[in-house]
Coordinates of C-alpha atoms in Angstrom, one line a residue:
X174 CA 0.0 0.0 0.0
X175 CA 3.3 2.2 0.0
X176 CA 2.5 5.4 -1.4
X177 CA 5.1 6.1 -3.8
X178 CA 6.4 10.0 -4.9
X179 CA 6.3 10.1 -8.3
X180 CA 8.8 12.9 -9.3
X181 CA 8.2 13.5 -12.9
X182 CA 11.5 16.1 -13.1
X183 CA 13.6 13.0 -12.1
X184 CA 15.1 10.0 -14.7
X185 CA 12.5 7.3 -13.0
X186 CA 9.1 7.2 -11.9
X187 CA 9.5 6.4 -8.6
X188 CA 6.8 4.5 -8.5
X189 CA 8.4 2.2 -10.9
X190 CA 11.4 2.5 -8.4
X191 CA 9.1 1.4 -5.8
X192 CA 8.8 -2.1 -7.5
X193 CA 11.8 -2.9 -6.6
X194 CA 12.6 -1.3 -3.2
X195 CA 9.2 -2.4 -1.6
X196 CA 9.8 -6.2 -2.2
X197 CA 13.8 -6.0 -1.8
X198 CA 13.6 -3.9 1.9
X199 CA 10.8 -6.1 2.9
X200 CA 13.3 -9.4 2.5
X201 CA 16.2 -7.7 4.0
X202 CA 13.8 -6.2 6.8
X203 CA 12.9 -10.5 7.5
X204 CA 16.3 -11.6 7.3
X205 CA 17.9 -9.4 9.8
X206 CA 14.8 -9.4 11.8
X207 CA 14.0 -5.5 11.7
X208 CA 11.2 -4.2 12.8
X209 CA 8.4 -2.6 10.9
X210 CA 9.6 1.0 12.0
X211 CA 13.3 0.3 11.1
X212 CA 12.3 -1.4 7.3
X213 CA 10.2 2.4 6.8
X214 CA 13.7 3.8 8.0
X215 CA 15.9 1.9 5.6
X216 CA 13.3 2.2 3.0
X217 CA 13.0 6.0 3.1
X218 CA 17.0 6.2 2.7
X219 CA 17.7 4.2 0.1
X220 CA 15.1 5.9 -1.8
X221 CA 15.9 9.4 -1.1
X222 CA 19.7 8.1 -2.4
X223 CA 19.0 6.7 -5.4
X224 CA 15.8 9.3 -6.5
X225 CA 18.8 11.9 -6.4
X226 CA 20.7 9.9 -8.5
X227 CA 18.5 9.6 -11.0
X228 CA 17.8 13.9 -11.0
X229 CA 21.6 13.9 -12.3
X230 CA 21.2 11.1 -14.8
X231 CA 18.3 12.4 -16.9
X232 CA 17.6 12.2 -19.5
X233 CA 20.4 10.7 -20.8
X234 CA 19.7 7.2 -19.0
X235 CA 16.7 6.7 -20.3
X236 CA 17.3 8.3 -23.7
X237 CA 20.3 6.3 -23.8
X238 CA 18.2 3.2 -24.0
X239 CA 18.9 2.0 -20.5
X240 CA 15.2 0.8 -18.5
X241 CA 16.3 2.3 -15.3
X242 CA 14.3 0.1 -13.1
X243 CA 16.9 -2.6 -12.5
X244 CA 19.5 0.1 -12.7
X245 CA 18.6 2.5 -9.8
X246 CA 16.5 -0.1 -7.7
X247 CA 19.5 -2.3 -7.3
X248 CA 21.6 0.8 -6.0
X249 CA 18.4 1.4 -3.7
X250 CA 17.8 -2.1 -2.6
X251 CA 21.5 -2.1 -1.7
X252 CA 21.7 1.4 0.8
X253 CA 18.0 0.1 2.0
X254 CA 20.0 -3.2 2.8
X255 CA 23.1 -1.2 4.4
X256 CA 20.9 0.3 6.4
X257 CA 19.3 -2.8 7.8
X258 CA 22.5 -4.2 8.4
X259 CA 23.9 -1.4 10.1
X260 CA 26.8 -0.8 7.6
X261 CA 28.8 2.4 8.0
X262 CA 29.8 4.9 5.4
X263 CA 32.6 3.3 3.7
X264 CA 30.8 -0.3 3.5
X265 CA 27.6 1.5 2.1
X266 CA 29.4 3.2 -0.5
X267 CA 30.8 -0.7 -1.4
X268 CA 27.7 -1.8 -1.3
X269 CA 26.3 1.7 -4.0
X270 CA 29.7 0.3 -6.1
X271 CA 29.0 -3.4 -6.1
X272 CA 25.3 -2.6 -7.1
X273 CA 26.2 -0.4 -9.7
X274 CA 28.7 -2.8 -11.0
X275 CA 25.6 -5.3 -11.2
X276 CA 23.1 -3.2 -12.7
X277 CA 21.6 -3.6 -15.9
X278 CA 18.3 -3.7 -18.3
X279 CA 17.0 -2.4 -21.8
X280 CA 14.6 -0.8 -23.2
X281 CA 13.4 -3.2 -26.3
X282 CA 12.8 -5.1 -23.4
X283 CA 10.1 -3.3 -22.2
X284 CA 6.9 -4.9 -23.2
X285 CA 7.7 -8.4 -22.4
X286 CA 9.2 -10.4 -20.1
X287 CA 12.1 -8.9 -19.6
X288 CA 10.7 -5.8 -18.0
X289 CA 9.3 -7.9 -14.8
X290 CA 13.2 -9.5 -14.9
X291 CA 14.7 -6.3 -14.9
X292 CA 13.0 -5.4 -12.2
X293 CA 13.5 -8.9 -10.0
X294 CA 17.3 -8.9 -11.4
X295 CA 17.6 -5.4 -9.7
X296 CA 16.3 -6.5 -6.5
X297 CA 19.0 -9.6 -6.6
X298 CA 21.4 -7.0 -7.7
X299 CA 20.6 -5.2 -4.6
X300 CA 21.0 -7.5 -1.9
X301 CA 24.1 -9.1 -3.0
X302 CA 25.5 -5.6 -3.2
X303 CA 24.8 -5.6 0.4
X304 CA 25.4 -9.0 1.6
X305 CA 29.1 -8.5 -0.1
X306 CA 29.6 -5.1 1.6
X307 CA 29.0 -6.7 4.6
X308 CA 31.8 -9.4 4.7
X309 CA 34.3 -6.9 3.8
X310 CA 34.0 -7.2 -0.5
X311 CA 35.5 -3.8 -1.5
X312 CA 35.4 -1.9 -4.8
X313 CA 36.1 2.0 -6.2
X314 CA 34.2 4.0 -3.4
X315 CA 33.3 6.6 -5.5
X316 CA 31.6 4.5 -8.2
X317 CA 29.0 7.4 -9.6
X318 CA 31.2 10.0 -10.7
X319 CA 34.6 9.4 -13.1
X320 CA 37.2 11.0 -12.5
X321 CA 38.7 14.0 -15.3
X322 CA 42.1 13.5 -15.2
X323 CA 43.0 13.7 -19.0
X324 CA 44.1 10.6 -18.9
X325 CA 40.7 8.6 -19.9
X326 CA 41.7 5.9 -18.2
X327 CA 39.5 3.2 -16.1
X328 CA 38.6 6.0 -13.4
X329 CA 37.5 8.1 -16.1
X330 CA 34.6 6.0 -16.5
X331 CA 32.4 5.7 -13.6
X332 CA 28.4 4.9 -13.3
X333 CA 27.3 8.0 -14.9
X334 CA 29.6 8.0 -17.7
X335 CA 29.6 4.7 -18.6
X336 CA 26.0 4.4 -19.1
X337 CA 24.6 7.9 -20.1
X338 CA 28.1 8.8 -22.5
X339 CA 30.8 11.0 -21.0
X340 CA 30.0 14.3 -19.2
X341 CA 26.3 13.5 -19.4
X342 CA 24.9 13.8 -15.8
X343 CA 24.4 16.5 -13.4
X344 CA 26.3 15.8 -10.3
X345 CA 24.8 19.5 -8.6
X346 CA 21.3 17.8 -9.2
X347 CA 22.1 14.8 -7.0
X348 CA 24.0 16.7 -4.4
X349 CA 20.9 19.3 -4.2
X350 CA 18.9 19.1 -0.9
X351 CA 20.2 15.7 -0.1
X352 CA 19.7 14.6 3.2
X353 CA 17.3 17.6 4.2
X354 CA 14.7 17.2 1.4
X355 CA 12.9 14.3 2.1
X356 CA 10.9 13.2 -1.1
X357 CA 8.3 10.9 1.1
X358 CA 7.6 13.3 3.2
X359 CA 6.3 16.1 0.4
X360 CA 2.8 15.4 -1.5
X361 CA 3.6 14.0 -4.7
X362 CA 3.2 10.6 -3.8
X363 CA 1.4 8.2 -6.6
X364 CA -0.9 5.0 -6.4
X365 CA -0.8 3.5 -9.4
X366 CA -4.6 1.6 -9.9
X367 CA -3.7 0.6 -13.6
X368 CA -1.3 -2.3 -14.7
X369 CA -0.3 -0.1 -17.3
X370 CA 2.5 2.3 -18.1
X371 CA 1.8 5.7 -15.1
X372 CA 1.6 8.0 -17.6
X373 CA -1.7 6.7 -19.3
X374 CA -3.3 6.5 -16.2
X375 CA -5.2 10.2 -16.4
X376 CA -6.4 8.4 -20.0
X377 CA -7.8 5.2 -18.5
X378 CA -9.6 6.7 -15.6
X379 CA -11.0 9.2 -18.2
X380 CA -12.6 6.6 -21.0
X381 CA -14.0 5.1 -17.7
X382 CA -15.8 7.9 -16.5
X383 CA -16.7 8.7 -19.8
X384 CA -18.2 5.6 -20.5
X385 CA -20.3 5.5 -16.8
X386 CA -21.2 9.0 -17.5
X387 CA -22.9 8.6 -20.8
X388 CA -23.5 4.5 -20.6
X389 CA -21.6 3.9 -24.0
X390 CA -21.8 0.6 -25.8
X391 CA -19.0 -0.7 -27.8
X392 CA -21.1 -1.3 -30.7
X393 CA -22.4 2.4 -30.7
X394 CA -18.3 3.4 -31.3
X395 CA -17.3 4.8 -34.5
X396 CA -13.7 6.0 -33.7
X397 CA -11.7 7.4 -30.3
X398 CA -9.1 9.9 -30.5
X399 CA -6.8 10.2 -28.0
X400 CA -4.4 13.4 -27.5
X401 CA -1.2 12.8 -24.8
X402 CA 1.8 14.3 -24.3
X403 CA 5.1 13.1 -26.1
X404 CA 6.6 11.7 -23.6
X405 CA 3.3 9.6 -22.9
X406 CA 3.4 8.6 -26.3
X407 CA 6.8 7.4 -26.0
X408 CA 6.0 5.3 -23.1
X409 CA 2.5 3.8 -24.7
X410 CA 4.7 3.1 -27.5
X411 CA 3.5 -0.2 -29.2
X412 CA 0.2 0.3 -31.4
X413 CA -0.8 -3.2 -31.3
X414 CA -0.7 -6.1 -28.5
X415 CA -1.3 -9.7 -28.4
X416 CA 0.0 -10.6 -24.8
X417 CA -0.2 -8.9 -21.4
X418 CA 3.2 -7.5 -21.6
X419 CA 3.0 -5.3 -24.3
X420 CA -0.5 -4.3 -23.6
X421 CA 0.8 -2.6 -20.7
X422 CA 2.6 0.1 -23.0
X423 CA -0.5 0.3 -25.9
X424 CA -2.8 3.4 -25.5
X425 CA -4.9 1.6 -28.0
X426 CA -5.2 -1.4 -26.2
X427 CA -5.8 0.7 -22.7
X428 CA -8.5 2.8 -24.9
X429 CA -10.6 0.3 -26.0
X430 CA -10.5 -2.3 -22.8
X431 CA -11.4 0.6 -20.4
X432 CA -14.1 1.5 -23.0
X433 CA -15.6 -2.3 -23.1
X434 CA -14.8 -3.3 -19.5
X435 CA -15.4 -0.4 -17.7
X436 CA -12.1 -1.1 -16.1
X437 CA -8.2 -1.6 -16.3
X438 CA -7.4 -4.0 -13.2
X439 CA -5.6 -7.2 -13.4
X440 CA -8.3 -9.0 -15.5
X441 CA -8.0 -6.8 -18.2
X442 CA -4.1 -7.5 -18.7
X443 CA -4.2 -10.9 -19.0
X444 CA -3.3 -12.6 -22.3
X445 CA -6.5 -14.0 -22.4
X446 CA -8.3 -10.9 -22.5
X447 CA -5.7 -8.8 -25.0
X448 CA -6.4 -11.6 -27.7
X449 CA -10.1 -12.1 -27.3
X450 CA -11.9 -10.1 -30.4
X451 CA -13.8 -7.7 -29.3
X452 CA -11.2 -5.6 -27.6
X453 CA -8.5 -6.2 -30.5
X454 CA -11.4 -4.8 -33.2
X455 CA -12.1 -1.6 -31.3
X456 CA -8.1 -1.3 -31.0
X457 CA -8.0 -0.2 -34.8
X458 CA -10.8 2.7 -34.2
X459 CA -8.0 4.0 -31.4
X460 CA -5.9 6.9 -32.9
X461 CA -3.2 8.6 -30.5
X462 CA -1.4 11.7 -31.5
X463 CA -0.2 14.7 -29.7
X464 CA -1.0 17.8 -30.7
X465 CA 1.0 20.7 -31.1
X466 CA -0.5 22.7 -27.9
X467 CA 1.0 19.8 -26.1
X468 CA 4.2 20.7 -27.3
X469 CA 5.5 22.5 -24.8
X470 CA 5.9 19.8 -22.7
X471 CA 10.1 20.2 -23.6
X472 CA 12.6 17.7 -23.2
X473 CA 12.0 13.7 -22.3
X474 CA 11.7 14.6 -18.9
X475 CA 12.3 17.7 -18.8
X476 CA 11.0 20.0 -15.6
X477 CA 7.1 21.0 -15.9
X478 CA 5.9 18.1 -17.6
X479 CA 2.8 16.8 -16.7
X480 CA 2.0 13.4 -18.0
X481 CA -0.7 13.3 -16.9
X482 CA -2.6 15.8 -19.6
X483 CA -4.8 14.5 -22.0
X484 CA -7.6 15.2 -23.8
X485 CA -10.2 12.4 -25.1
X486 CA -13.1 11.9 -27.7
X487 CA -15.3 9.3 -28.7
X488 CA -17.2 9.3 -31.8
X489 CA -20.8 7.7 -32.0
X490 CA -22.1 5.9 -35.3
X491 CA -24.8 8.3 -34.8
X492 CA -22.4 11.0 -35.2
X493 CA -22.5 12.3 -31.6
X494 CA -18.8 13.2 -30.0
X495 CA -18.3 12.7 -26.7
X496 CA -15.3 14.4 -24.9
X497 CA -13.1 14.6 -21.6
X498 CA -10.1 16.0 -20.7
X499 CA -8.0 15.3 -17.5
X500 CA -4.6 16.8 -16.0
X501 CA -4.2 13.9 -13.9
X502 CA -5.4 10.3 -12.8
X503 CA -6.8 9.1 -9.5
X504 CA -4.4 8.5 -6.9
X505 CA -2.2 11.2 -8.2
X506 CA -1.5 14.1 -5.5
X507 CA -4.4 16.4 -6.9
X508 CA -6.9 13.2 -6.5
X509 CA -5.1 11.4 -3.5
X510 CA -5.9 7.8 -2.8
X511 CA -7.5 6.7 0.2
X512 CA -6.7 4.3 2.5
X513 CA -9.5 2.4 1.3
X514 CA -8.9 2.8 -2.1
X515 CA -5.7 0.8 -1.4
X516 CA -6.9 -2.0 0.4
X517 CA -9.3 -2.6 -2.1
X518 CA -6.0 -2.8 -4.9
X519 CA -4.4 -4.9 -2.3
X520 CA -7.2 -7.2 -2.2
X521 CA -7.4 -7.3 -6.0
X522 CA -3.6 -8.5 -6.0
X523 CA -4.0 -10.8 -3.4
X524 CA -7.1 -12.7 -5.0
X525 CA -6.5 -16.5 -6.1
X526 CA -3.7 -16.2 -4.1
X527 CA -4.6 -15.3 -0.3
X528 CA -7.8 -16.4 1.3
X529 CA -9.6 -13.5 2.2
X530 CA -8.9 -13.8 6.0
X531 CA -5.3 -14.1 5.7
X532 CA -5.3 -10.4 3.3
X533 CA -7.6 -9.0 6.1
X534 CA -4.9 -9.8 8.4
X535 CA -2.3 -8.6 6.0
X536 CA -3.7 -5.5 5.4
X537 CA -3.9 -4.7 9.3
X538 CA -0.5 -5.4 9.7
X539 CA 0.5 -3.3 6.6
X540 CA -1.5 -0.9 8.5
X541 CA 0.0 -1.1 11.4
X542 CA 3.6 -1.6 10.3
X543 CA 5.7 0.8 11.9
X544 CA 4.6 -1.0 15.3
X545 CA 4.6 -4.6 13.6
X546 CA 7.2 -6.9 12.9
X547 CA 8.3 -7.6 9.4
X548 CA 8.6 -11.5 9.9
X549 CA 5.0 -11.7 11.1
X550 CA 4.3 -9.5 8.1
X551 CA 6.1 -12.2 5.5
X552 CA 4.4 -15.0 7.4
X553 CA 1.0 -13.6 6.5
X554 CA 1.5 -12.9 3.0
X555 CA 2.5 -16.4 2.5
X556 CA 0.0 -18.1 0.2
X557 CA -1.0 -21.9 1.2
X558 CA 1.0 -24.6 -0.4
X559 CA -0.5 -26.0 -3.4
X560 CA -2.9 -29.3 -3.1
X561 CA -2.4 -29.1 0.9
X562 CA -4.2 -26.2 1.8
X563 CA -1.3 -25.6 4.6
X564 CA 1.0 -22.0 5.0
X565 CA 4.3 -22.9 5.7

């Protein structure tokens, strides 16, 4: 139910970045037997650490081609881990070199398997870093930054260089505010209620409430336009899907399934449900462009863009045009989830897997976790083992 700052200035969503500090913490947090309030702790540093990394890498990370989930979340699973473990400086700034020396993950990946990998690889990544550190494993300390010494030899090429091209980061950026400005602790935190890509979100929750609003059937549709930002665009790249993978990263597919289904939850992203007919038919009446007052949205991810604008119109066979426009999605710090509005996610993610006592529990203790412990957490969130009907 972590509520996760979604920092659209910086390289990474950060609720992307959440994916893989949430799960990584919370194993670290069993293992050494922290408590609920010392996992939040550990959690909150590592990502304050590695969300000002990723300010001095833009946009050239990204642009580069690099999917910067299993890059940054393995250097935030590893000071989360450092933390945990009690490390000092110099063994957490191994631990920020071994994970960076790990890290990895692609872009054409994104859309299949591979993205999920990244993302678990990371979190591996992340906790070796930090298990290594630990029993003394040493590399360059100062693994970010490379070192200008004319010579361009191996110190020249640190994390930064190495992955964005020489001299392409912004070491002022990641310096800024760091360890006073707490990013948790502002109001840009962002629940993400879609399986798809964060920035179609405002797009989704606006066919939806299009569709209740005026009751439209799927048979009455003549055509949809959709109008998004670039960088939205970029994201929601692929035009056609035939798997649950890339459907996460079609604004067709998200078009039409929230138009049929009145909905974009798990059920809609299964493969199942991207190959059935009806929803790959209405995908070809889907057109996504982004017109030129969205323009001046500058830059990848450039300061003062808003993924979330968008403006939406559906076109009736009886020629009628419906239309909505949104700056944002719900959950998103102008439309702030509720507590309830995340138990009822979490109860969506846990279904087929968790009996509906055992979320119930969960969710109290997720609740409650600054005065809970994280082993009794773990235990909980167990699912029963297959055929027996048993937790372990």
């Amino acid at each position: 139910h972590t509520r996760f700052k979604c920092d659209w200035s910086s390289d990474v969503c950060s609720s992307d970045l959440s994916v893989s500090m949430a799960p990584g913490t919370l194993a670290l947090a069993e293992d050494t037997g922290a408590s609920g309030q010392h996992m939040l702790e550990a959690f909150a540093i590592g990502f304050q650490v590695v969300t000002h990394a990723a300010k001095g890498l833009r946009p050239w990370l990204f642009d580069k081609g690099w999917h910067p989930n299993g890059i940054l979340g393995a250097i935030g699973v590893a000071v989360a881990g450092a933390r945990l473990m009690k490390l000092d400086v110099m063994q957490t700034r191994m631990a920020i070199g071994i994970a960076a020396s790990e890290a990895s993950g692609l872009r054409k990946n994104v859309g299949s398997m591979g993205k999920p990998f990244h993302v678990g690889h990371g979190i591996r990544c992340g906790i070796f870093a930090a298990l290594l550190a630990a029993r003394g494993y040493t590399v360059d300390p100062d693994i970010i930054e490379g070192l200008e010494d004319g010579v361009e030899g191996h110190e020249r090429f640190g994390m930064a260089d190495t992955f964005n091209g020489l001299g392409q980061y912004d070491l002022a950026k990641m310096e800024a505010g760091l360890g006073r400005d707490w990013h948790l602790a502002d109001n840009q935190t962002v629940v993400r209620f879609h399986p798809g890509a964060t920035g179609q979100a405002s797009a989704i929750d606006g066919m939806i409430d299009l569709v209740r609003e005026h009751d439209i059937q799927p048979s009455d549709v003549e055509r949809i336009d959709l109008e998004v930002t670039a960088q939205v665009m970029s994201i929601g790249s692929y035009r056609t899907a035939d798997d649950g993978h890339k459907a996460r990263f079609c604004l067709t597919y998200g078009m039409a399934v929230a138009l049929i289904d009145r909905a974009a939850g798990l059920a809609q992203y299964t493969n199942e449900r991207v190959r059935r007919d009806d929803v790959q038919a209405l995908m070809k009446r889907v057109s996504v462009s982004v017109p030129g007052d969205f323009k001046h949205h500058k830059g990848q991810w450039g300061e003062g863009v808003n993924w979330g604008e968008m403006r939406l119109a559906v076109t009736l066979k009886s020629g009628k045009r419906l239309s909505v426009s949104r700056s944002h999605a719900r959950g998103w710090p102008e439309q702030p989830a509720t507590w309830d509005d995340v138990a009822v996610k979490f109860r969506e993610c846990c279904a087929g897997i968790l009996p509906e006592s055992q979320s119930t529990r969960a969710l109290q203790l997720i609740h409650d976790l600054d005065c809970s412990h994280v082993r009794e957490l773990i235990d909980v969130l167990r699912p029963a083992h297959a055929g027996t009907g048993e937790r372990p």
